[in-house]
Coordinates of C-alpha atoms in Angstrom, one line a residue:
X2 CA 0.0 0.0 0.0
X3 CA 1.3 3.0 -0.7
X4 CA 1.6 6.4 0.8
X5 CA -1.3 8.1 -1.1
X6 CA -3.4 5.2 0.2
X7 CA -2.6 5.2 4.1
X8 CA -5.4 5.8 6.1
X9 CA -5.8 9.6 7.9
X10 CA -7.9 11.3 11.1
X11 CA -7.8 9.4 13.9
X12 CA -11.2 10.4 15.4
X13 CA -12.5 11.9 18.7
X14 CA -14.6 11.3 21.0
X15 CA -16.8 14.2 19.0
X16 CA -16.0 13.2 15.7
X17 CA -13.7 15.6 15.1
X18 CA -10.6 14.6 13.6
X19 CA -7.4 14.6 16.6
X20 CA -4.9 17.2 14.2
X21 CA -1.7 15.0 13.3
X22 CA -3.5 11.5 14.3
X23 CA -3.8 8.9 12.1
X24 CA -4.6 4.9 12.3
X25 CA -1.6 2.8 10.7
X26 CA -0.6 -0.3 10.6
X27 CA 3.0 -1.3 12.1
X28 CA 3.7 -1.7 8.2
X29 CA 2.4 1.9 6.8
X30 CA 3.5 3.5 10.4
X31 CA 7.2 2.3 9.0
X32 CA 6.7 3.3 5.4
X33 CA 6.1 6.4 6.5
X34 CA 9.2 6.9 8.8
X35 CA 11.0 5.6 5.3
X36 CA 9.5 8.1 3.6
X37 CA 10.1 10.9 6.0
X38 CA 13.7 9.8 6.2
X39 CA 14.4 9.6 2.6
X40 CA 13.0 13.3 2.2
X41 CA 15.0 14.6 4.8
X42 CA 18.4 12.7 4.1
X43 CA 19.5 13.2 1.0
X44 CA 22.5 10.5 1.8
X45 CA 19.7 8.1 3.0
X46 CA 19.7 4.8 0.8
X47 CA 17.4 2.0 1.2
X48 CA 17.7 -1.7 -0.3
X49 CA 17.5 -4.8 0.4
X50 CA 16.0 -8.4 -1.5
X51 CA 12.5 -6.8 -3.4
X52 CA 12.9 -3.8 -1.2
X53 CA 12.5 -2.0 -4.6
X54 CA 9.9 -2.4 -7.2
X55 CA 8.4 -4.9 -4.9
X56 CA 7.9 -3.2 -2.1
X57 CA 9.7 -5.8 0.1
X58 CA 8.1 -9.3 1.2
X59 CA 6.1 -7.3 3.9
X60 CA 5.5 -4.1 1.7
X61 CA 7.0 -1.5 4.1
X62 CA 9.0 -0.1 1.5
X63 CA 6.1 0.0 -0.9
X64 CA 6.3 3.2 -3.6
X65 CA 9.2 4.7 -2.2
X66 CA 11.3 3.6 -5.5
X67 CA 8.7 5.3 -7.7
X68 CA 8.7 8.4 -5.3
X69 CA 12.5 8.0 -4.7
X70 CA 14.1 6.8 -7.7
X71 CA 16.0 3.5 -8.1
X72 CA 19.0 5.4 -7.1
X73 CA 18.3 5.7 -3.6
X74 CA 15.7 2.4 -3.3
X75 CA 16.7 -0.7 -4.7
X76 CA 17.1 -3.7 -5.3
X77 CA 20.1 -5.8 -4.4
X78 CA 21.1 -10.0 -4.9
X79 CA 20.1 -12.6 -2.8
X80 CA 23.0 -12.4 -1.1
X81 CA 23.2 -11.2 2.8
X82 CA 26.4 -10.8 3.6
X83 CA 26.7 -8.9 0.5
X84 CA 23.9 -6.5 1.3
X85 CA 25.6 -5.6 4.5
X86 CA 29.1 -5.8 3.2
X87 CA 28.2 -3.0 0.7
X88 CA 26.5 -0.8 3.7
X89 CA 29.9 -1.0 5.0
X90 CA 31.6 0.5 1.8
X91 CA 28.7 3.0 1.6
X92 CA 29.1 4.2 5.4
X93 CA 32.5 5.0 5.0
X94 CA 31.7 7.1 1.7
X95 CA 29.0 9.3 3.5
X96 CA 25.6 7.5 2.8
X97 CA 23.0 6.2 5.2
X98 CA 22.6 3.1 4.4
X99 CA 19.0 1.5 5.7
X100 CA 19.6 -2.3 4.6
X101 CA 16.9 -4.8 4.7
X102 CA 17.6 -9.0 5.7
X103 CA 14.0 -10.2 4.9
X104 CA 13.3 -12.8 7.3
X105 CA 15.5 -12.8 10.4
X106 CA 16.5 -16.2 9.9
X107 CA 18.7 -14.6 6.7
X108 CA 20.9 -12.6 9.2
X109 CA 23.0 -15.3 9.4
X110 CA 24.8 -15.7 6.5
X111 CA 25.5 -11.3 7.2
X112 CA 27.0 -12.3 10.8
X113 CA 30.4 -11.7 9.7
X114 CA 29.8 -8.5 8.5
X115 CA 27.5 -6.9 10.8
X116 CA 30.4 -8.1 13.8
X117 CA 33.2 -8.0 12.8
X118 CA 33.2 -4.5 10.6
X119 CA 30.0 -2.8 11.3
X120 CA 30.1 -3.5 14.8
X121 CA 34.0 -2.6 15.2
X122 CA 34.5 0.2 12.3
X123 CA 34.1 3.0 14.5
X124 CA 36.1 1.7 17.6
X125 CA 38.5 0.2 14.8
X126 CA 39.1 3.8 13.1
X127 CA 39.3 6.0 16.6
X128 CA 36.0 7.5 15.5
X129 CA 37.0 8.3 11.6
X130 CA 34.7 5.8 10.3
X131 CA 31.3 5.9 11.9
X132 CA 28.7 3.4 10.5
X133 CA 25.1 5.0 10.5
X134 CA 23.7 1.8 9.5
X135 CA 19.9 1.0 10.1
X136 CA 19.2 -2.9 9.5
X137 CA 16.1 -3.5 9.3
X138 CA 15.1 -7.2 10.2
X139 CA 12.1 -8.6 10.0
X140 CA 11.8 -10.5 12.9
X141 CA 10.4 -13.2 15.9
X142 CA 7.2 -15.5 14.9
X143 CA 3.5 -15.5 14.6
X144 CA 2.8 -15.9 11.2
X145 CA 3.5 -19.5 10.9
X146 CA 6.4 -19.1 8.3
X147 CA 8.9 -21.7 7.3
X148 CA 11.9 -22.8 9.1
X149 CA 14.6 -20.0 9.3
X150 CA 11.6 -17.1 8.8
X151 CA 10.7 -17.3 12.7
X152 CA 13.5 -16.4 14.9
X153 CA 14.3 -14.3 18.1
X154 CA 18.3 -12.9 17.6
X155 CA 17.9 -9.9 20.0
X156 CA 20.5 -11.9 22.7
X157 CA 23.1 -12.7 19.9
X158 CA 23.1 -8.7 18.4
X159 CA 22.6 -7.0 22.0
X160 CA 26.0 -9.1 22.8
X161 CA 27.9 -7.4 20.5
X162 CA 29.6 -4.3 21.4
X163 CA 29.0 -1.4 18.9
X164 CA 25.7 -2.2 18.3
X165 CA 22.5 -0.8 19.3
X166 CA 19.4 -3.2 19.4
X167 CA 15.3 -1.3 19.5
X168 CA 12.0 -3.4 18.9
X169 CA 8.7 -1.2 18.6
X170 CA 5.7 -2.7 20.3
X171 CA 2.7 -0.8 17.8
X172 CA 2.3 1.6 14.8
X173 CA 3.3 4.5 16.9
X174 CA 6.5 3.2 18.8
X175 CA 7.5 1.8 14.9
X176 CA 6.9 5.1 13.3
X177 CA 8.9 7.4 15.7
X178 CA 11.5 4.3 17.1
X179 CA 12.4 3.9 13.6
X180 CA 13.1 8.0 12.7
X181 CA 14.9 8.7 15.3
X182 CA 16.9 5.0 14.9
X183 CA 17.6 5.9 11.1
X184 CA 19.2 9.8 12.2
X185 CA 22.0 7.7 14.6
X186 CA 25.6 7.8 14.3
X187 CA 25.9 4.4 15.3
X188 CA 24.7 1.2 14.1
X189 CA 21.3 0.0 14.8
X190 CA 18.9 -3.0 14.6
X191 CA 15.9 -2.5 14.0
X192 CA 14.1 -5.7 15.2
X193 CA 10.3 -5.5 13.5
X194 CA 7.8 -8.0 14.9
X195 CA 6.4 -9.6 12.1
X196 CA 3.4 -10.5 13.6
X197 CA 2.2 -7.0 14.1
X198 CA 2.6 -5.4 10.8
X199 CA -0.9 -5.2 10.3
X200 CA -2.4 -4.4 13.3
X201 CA -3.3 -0.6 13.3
X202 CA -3.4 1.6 16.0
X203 CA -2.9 5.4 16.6
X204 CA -0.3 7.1 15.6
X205 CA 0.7 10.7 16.8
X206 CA 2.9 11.9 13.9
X207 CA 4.0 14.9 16.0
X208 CA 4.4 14.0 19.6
X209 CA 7.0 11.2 19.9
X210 CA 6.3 10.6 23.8
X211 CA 3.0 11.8 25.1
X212 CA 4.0 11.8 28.7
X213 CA 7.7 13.5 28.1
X214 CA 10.9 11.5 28.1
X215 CA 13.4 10.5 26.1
X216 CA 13.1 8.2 22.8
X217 CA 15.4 5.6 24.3
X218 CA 13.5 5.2 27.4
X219 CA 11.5 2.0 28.5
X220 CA 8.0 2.7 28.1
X221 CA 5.0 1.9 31.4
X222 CA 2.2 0.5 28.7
X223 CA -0.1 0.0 31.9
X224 CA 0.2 1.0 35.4
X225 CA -0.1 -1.7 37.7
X226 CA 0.6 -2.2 41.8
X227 CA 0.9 -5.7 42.3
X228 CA 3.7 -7.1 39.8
X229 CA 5.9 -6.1 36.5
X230 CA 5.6 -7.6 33.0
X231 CA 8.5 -6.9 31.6
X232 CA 8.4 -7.2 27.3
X233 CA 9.3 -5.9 24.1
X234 CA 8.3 -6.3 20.6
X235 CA 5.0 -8.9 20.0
X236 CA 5.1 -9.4 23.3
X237 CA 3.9 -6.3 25.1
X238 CA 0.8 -6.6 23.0
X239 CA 0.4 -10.5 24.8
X240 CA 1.1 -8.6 28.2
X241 CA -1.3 -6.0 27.8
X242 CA -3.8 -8.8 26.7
X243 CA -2.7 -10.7 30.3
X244 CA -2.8 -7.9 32.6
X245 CA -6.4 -7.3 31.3
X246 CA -7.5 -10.9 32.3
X247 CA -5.6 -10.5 35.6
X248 CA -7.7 -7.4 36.5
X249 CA -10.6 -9.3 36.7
X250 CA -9.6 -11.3 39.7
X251 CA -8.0 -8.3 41.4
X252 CA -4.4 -8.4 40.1
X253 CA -2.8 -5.2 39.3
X254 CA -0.3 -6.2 36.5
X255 CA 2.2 -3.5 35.0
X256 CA 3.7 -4.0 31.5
X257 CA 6.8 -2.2 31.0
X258 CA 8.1 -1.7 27.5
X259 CA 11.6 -2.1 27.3
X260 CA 12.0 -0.8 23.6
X261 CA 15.8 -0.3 23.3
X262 CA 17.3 -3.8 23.9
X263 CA 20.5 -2.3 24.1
X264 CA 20.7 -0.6 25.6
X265 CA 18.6 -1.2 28.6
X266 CA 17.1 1.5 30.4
X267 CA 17.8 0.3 33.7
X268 CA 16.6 3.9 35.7
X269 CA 13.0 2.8 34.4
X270 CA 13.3 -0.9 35.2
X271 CA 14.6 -0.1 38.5
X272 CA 11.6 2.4 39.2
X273 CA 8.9 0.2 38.6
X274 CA 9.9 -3.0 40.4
X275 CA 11.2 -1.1 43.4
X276 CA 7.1 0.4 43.2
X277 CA 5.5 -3.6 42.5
X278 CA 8.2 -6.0 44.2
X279 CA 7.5 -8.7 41.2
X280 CA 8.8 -9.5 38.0
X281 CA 7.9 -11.4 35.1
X282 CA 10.2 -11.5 32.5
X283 CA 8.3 -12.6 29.0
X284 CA 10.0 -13.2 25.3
X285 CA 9.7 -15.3 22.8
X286 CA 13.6 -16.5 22.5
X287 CA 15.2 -19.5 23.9
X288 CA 15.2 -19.8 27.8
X289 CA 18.8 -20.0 28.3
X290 CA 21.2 -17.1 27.8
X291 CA 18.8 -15.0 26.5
X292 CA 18.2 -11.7 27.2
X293 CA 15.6 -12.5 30.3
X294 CA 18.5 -13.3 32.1
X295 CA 20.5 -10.0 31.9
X296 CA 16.7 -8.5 32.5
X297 CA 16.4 -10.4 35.3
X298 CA 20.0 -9.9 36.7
X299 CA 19.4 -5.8 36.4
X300 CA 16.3 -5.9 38.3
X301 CA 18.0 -8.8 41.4
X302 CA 20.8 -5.7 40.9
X303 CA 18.9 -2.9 41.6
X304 CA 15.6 -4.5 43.7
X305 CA 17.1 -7.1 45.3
X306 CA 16.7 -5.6 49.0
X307 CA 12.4 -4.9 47.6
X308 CA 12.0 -7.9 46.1
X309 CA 9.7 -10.4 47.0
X310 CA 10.1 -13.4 44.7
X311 CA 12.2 -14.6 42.4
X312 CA 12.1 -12.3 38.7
X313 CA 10.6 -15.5 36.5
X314 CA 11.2 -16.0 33.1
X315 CA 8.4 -16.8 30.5
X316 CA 9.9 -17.8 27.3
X317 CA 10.4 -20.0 24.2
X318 CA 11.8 -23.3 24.6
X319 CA 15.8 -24.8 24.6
X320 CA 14.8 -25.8 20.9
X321 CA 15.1 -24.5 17.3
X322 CA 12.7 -21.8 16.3
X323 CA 9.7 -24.0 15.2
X324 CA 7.9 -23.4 12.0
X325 CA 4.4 -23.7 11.1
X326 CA 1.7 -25.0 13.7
X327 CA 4.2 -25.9 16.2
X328 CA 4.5 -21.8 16.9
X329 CA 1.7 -22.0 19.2
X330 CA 3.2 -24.2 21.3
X331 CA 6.0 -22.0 21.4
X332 CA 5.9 -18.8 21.6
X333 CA 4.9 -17.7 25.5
X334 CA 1.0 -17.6 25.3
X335 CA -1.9 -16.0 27.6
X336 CA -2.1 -19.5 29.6
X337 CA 1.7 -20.0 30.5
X338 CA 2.3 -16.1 31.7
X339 CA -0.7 -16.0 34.0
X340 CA 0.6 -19.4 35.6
X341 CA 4.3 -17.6 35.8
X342 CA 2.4 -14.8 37.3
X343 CA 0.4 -16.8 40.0
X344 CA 4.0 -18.6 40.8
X345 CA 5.4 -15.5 42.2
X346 CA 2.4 -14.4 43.6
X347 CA 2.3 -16.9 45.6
X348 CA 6.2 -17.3 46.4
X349 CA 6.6 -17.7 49.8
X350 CA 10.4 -17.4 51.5
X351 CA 11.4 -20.2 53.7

């Protein structure tokens, strides 16, 4: 869908249209910011497998080649470590580069080059070869892809130093996560859940944070008094959807937003344990070293004299990323996060 096709006036109460609201999906919210960027950065370039006259797989670079021109939106080989090998040449020459992998499961075969030179260039050169490199990855599960189109990478890229990791949670965190991402110095991934391209929301095209802050903050998506959900990406929308169901038996869940995976806001994190004493840490990667734990090991950090349980962990499974059917029985659902929360309600010392 493009551009001249996204939907306007987010409504009031009154039926007046809200001035500079509008109702996107994840996917327009971040052809927009695309757009936006490519106007105002005439060193901006954005590519990728089909990003061009395709639109890309998931159509979030939709029309901006024939608004554009193919010099600046295009098409490159089937070739990932390619596509991030040249973002390497074209940071050093000057150019934004805004590369796409289109399935998460294809960073792989880039590993090399987003480590071991996009990663290192600007600690390699003493700061005379900065990499303003926004990758954008498709990325997690819920759409019941094939094998190697599902995964969760955010432990393996927040590991490496040099790079900075951001998931947005809805249309409006995508639209003003990914503009202020795309204007960094530094290298970024941009981790888009797949699963929530096309749910639409509001977005406020001119006021980033309603309640003040900074872009790189953690975000309170519901106040709550009794226990922290701590998510990003998919997830917050599943933890929103839980704290809902726990109100109705008197359970006053928050769900904090991490956003930037690296990293962390850990002033935020801090603040609201210390105010609910709990923690339930929810994501869809792999149990074991991922990045729950290093969650869970800032909160013991800075709450461990408030806490009153054990921070849990709900999470995927010790196994490859499933494809298919089998996702359900993955990825952390409704069921398994209200039992994780009832665990540490109900955590008694001694």
């Amino acid at each position: 869908m493009s551009n001249a096709t996204l939907e306007s006036g987010a409504d009031m109460a009154d039926g007046t249209a809200r001035h500079g609201v509008e109702q996107l999906s994840m996917q327009q919210a971040l052809n927009r910011a695309l757009d936006e960027v490519l106007a105002e950065h005439p060193k901006t370039l954005v590519f990728g497998e089909d990003c061009g006259r395709l639109g890309g797989v998931f159509r979030v670079t939709d029309g901006l080649q024939a608004k554009h021109g193919s010099g600046r939106v295009f098409d490159t080989p089937l070739a990932e470590s390619g596509i991030l090998g040249m973002s390497v040449g074209l940071a050093m020459a000057g150019f934004h580069p805004i590369p796409e992998v289109q399935f998460d499961g294809f960073a792989y075969p880039a590993i090399n080059q987003i480590v071991c030179q996009i990663a290192r260039m600007n600690y390699r050169s003493r700061g005379t070869l900065p990499m303003p490199i926004t990758l954008r990855v498709p990325s997690f599960g819920g759409i019941r892809a094939p094998e190697h189109h599902g995964e969760s990478l955010e432990a393996l890229f927040a590991h490496v130093p040099g790079l900075k990791v951001v998931s947005p949670s809805n249309p409006h965190e995508a639209y003003h996560l990914f503009k202020y991402a795309a204007t960094r110095p530094d290298p970024v991934i941009f981790m888009e859940p797949k699963s929530r391209y096309w749910q639409k929301g509001e977005v406020d095209l001119a006021n980033a944070e309603a309640g003040g802050g900074s872009p790189t903050d953690a975000k309170v998506m519901r106040e709550g008094r009794h226990l922290t959900l701590v998510a990003w990406g998919a997830m917050v929308a599943r933890c929103l959807q839980v704290a809902g169901l726990a109100a109705e038996d008197g359970i006053d869940v928050e769900v904090l937003d991490l956003r930037w995976l690296k990293p962390i806001d850990e002033a935020a994190l801090a603040a609201s344990v210390r105010k609910t004493r709990r923690a339930v840490v929810v994501h869809e990667a792999p149990l074991t070293s991922g990045l729950g734990a290093e969650v869970a090991q800032l909160i013991t950090q800075a709450c461990f004299d408030t806490l009153k349980a054990p921070v849990e962990r709900i999470t995927g499974f010790d196994v490859p990323y499933p494809s298919g059917d089998l996702e359900d029985e993955y990825i952390p659902n409704v069921d398994r996060i209200l039992f994780g929360i009832q665990r540490v309600l109900e955590y008694r010392r001694g």
